[in-house]
Short mmCIF file of C-alpha atoms in Angstrom, two decimals:
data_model
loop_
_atom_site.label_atom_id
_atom_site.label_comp_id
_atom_site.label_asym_id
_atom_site.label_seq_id
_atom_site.Cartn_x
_atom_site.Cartn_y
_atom_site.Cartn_z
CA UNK Y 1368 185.20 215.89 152.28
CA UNK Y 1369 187.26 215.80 155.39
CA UNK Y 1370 190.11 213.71 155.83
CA UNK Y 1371 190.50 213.39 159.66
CA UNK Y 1372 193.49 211.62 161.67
CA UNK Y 1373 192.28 209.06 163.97
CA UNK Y 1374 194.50 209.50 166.90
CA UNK Y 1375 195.05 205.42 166.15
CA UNK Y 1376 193.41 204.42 162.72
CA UNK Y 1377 194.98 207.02 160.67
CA UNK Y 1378 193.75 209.16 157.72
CA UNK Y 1379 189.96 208.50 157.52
CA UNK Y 1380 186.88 210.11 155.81
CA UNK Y 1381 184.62 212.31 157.64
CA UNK Y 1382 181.53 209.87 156.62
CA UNK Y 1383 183.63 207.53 158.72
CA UNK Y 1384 183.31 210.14 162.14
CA UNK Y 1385 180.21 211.65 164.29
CA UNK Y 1386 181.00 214.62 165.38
CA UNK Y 1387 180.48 215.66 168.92
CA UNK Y 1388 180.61 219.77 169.16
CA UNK Y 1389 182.74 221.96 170.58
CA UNK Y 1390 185.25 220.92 172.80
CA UNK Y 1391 186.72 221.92 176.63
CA UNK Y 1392 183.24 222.89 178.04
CA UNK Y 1393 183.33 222.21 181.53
CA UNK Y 1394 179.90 221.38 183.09
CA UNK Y 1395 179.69 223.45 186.38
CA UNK Y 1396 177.96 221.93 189.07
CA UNK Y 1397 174.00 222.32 188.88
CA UNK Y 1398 173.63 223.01 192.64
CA UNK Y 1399 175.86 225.77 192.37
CA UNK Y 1400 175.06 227.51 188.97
CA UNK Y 1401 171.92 229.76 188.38
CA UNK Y 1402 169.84 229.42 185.53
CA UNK Y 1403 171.65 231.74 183.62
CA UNK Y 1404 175.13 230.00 184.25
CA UNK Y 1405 173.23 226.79 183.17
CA UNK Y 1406 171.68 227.84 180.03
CA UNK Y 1407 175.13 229.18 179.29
CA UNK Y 1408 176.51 225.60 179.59
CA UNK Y 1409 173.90 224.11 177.52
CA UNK Y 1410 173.51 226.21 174.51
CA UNK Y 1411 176.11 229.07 174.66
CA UNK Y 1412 178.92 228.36 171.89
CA UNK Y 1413 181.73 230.31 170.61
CA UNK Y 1414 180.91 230.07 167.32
CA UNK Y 1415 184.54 231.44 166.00
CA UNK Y 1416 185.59 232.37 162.73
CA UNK Y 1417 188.77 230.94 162.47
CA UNK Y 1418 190.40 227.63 164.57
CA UNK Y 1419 187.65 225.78 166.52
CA UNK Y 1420 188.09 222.99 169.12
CA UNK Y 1421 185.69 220.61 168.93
CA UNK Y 1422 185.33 216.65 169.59
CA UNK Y 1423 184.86 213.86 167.09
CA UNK Y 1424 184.34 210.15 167.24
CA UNK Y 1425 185.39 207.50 164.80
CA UNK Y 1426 182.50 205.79 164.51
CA UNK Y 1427 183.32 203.22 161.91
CA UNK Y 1428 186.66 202.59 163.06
CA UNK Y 1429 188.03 202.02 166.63
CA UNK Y 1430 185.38 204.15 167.92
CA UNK Y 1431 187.35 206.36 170.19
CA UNK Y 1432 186.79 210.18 171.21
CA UNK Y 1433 189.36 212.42 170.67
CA UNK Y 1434 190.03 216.35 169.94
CA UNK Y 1435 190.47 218.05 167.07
CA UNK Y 1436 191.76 222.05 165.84
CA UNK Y 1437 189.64 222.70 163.04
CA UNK Y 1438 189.99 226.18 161.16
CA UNK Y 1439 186.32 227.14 160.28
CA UNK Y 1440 187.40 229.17 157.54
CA UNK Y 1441 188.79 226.19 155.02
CA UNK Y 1442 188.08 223.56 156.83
CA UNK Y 1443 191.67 222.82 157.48
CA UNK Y 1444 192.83 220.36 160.35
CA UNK Y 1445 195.09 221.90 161.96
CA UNK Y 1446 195.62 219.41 165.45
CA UNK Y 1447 194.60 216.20 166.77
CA UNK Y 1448 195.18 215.33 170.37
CA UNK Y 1449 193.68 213.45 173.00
CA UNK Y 1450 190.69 213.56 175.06
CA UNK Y 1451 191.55 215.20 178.49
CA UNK Y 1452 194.49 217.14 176.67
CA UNK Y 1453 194.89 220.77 176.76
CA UNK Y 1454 194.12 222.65 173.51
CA UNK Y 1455 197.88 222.64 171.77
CA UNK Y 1456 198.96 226.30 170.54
CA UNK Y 1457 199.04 226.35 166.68
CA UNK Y 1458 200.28 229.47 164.11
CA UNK Y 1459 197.45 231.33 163.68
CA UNK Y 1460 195.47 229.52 166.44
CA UNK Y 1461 193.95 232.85 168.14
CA UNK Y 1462 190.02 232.72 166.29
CA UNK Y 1463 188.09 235.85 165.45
CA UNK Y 1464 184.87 236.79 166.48
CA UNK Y 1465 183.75 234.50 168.85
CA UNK P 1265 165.82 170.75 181.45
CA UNK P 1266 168.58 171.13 179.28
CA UNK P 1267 167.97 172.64 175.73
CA UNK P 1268 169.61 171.35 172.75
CA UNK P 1269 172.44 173.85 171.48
CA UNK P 1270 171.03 176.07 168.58
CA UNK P 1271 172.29 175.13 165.16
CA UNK P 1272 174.01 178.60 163.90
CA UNK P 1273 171.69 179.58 160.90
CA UNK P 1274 173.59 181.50 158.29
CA UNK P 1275 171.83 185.21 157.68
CA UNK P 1276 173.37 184.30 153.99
CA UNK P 1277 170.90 181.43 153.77
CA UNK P 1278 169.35 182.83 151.23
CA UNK P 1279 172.18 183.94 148.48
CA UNK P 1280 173.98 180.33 148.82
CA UNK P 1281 172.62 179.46 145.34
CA UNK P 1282 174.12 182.91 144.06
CA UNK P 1283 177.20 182.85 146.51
CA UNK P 1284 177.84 178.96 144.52
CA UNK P 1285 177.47 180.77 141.06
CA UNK P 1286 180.51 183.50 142.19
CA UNK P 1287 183.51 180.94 142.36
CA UNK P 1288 185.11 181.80 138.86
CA UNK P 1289 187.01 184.32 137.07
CA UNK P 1290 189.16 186.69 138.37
CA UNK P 1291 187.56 187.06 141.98
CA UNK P 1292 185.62 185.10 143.64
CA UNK P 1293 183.17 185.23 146.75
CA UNK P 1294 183.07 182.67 149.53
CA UNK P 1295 181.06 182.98 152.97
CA UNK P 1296 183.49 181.71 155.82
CA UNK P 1297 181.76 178.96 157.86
CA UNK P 1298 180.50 180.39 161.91
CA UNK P 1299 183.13 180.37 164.08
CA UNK P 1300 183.28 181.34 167.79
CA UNK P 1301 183.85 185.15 168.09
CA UNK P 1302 185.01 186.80 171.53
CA UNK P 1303 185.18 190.47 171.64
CA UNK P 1304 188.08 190.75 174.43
CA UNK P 1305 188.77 194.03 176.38
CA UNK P 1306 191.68 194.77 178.73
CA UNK P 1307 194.04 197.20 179.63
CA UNK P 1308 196.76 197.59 177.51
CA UNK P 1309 199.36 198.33 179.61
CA UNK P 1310 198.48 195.32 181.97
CA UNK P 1311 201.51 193.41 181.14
CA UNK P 1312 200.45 190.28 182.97
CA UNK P 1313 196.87 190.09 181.35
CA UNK P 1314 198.16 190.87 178.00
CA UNK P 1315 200.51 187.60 178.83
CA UNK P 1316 197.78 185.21 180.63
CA UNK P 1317 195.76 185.97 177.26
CA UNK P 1318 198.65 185.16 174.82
CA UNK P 1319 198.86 181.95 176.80
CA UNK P 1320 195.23 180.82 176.44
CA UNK P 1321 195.39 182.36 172.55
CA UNK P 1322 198.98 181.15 171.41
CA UNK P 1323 199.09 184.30 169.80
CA UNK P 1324 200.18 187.84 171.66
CA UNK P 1325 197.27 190.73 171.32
CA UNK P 1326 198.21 192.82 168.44
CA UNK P 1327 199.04 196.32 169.95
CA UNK P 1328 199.75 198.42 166.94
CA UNK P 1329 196.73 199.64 164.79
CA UNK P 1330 195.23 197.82 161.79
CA UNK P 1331 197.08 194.56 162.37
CA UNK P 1332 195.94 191.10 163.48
CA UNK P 1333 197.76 187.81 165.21
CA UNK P 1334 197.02 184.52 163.78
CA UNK P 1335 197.96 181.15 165.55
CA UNK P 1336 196.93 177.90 164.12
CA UNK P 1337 193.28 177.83 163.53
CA UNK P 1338 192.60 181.62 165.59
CA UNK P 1339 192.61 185.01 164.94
CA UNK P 1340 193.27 187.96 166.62
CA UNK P 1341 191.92 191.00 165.22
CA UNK P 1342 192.67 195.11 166.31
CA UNK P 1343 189.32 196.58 167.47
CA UNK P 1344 191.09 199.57 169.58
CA UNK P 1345 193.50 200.46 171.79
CA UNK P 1346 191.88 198.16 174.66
CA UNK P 1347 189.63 195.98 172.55
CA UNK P 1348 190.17 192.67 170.06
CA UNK P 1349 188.50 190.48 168.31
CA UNK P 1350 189.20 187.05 168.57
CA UNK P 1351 187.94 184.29 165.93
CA UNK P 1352 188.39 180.60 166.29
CA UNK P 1353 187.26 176.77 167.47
CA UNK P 1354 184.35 177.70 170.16
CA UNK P 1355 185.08 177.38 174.29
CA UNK P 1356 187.77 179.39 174.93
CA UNK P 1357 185.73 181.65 176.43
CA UNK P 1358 185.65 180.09 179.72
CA UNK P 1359 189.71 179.67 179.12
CA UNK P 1360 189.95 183.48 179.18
CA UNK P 1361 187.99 184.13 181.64
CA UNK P 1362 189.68 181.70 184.11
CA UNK P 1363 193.18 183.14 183.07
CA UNK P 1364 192.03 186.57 183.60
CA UNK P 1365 190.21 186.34 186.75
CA UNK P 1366 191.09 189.37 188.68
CA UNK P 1367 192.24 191.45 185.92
CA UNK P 1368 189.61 194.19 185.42
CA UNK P 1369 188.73 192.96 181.65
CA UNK P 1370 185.53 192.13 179.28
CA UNK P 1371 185.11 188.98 177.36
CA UNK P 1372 181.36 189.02 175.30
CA UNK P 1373 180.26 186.46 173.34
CA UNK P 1374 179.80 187.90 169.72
CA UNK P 1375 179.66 184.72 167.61
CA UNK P 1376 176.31 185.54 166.48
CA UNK P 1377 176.54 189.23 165.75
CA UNK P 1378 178.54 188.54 162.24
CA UNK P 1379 179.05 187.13 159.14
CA UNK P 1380 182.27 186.46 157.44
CA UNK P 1381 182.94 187.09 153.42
CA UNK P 1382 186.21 186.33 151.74
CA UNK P 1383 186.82 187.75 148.67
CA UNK P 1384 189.60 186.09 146.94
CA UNK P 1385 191.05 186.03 143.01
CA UNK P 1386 193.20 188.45 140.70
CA UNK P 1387 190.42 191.13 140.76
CA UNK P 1388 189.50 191.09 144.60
CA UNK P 1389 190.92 194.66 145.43
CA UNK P 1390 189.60 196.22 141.92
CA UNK P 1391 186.27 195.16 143.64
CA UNK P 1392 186.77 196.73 147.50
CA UNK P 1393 187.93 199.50 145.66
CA UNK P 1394 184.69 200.79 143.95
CA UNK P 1395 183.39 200.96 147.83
CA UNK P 1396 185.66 201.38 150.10
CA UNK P 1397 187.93 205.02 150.54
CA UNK P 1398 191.45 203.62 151.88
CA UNK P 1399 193.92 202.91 149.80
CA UNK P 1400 193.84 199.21 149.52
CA UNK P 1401 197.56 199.04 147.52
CA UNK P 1402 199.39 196.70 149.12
CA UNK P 1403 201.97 199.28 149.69
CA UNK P 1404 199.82 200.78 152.17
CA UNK P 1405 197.72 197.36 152.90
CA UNK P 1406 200.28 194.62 153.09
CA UNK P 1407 199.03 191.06 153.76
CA UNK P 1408 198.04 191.03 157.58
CA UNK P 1409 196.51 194.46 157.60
CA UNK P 1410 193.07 194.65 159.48
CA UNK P 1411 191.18 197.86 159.26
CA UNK P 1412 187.29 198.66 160.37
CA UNK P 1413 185.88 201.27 157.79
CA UNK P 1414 183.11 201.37 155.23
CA UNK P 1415 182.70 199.24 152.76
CA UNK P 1416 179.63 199.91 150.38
CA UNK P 1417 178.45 202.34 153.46
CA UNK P 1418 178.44 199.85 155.46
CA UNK P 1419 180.57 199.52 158.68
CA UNK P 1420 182.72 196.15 158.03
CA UNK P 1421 186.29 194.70 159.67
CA UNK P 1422 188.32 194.39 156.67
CA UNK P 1423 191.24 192.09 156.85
CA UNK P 1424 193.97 191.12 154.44
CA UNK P 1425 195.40 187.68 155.50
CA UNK P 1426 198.69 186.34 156.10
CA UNK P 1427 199.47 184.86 152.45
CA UNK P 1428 197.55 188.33 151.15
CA UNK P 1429 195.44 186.16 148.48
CA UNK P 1430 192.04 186.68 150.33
CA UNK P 1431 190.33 189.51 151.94
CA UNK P 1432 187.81 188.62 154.86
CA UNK P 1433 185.04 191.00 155.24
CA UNK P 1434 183.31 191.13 158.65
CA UNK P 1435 180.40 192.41 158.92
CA UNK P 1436 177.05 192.72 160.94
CA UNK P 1437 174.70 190.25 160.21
CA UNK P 1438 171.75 192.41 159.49
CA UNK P 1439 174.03 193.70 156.63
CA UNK P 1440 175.15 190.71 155.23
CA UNK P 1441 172.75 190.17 152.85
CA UNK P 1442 173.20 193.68 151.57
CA UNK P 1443 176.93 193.35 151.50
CA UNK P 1444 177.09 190.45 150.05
CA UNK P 1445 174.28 191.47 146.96
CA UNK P 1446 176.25 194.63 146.35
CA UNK P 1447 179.76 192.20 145.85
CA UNK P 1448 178.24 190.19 144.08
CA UNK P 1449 176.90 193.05 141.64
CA UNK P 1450 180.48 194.84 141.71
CA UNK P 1451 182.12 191.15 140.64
CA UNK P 1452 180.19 190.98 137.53
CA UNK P 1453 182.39 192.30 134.97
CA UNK P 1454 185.08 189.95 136.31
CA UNK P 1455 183.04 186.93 135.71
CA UNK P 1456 183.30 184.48 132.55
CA UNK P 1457 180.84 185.50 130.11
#
């Protein structure tokens, strides 16, 4: 079980949160992207092993989005920051693979 | 033609006979009577609407998380950043809305959309606790403390009031029954033989 830090609620369960993917994918305009660039917006992730941005939503609580740095490998929380926010540098924030 | 004003029809209808039977022993289980419920959204950093509702409300809009106001006979529950709940006597909706006309705000009507437990009694947090995941000591829940989480799985406003003797569960009508079965069930070793 995850214990997540709503950005205003505080500690929370995970069961408490829907999770909303991976974070700071910009849609590109569709009259200006090719199929290819499209797809790549839909359905291409980076899948890292290691720190992962990705979105979350407290469902049960306030109901707010926000952003959080999740390490993939132990399912550490490593950030929480807003929506809109740039993706804060943490140690041992560069992921492998990807 | 005008209609005659529905009567509100408790969704707990049903359990008052076993709701009657749960008002001994160390915690006890009472269903608050309706009340007018306004779900109020504004900006938070609109000083002048946050003071033209105080004004209508007696009571200023809690802006820290997980608290509530209370001013005479109303409440003022934290929903969010921009969003309250506020409980009391009916018609003050029009109030608001007249004291916040040309603020960019929401005011809905969400007196029907609930039910309201209180759990009260030496035993009451032994109870919340075989269901709910927050620490409910009152050194990290003091008396005034509002939270939404799950209770039981289900998605309830949980509020500790003033005094800190009862806890009012809020929570959707269509799982009030189910709530309100599964207290009842979790109070039974704290009844009188």
């Amino acid at each position: 079980m995850l214990w997540i830090d709503c950005p205003w609620c505080g500690a929370r369960p995970e069961t408490e949160y829907r999770y909303g993917g991976e974070a700071h994918i910009a849609r590109p305009d569709p009259a200006a992207t090719d199929d290819a660039g499209w797809a790549d917006y839909l359905f291409m992730r980076t899948n890292p092993k290691g720190v992962h941005a990705e979105r979350w939503m407290h469902r049960e609580g306030c109901r707010r989005w926000f952003n959080v740095l999740r390490s993939t490998v132990n399912n550490e929380v490593l950030a929480v920051y807003p929506m809109g926010a740039p993706r804060p540098d943490v140690p041992g924030g560069e992921a492998e693979g990807g | 033609m005008a209609e005659a004003p529905a009567t509100p029809r408790s969704p707990l209808a049903g359990l008052a006979g076993a709701l009657a039977g749960a008002q001994a022993g160390g915690v006890t289980l009472t269903e608050r009577p309706a009340r007018a419920r306004l779900n109020l959204r504004l900006d938070p950093e609109d000083e002048e609407a946050l003071a033209a509702a105080a004004a209508v409300l007696g009571a200023a809009l809690p802006l820290a998380p997980n608290t509530a106001a209370s001013a005479g006979d109303r409440t003022v529950l934290w929903l969010g950043p921009d969003e309250w709940l506020v409980t009391g006597p009916a018609a003050e909706a029009d109030m608001l809305t007249g004291a916040l006309a040309g603020r960019h705000h929401a005011i809905t009507d969400v007196s029907a959309m609930y039910a309201t437990l209180a759990l009260s009694g030496a035993n009451a947090r032994e109870v919340l606790m075989k269901g709910c995941r927050l620490d409910l000591h009152p050194r990290a829940f003091a008396a005034g403390t509002c939270v939404q989480t799950a209770l039981a799985r289900a998605q309830v406003i949980l509020h500790r009031s003033g005094n800190g003797q009862t806890y009012e569960i809020t929570v959707r009508n269509s799982f009030s029954v189910y709530l309100a079965t599964w207290l009842l069930d979790a109070m039974a070793e704290y009844r009188p033989a």
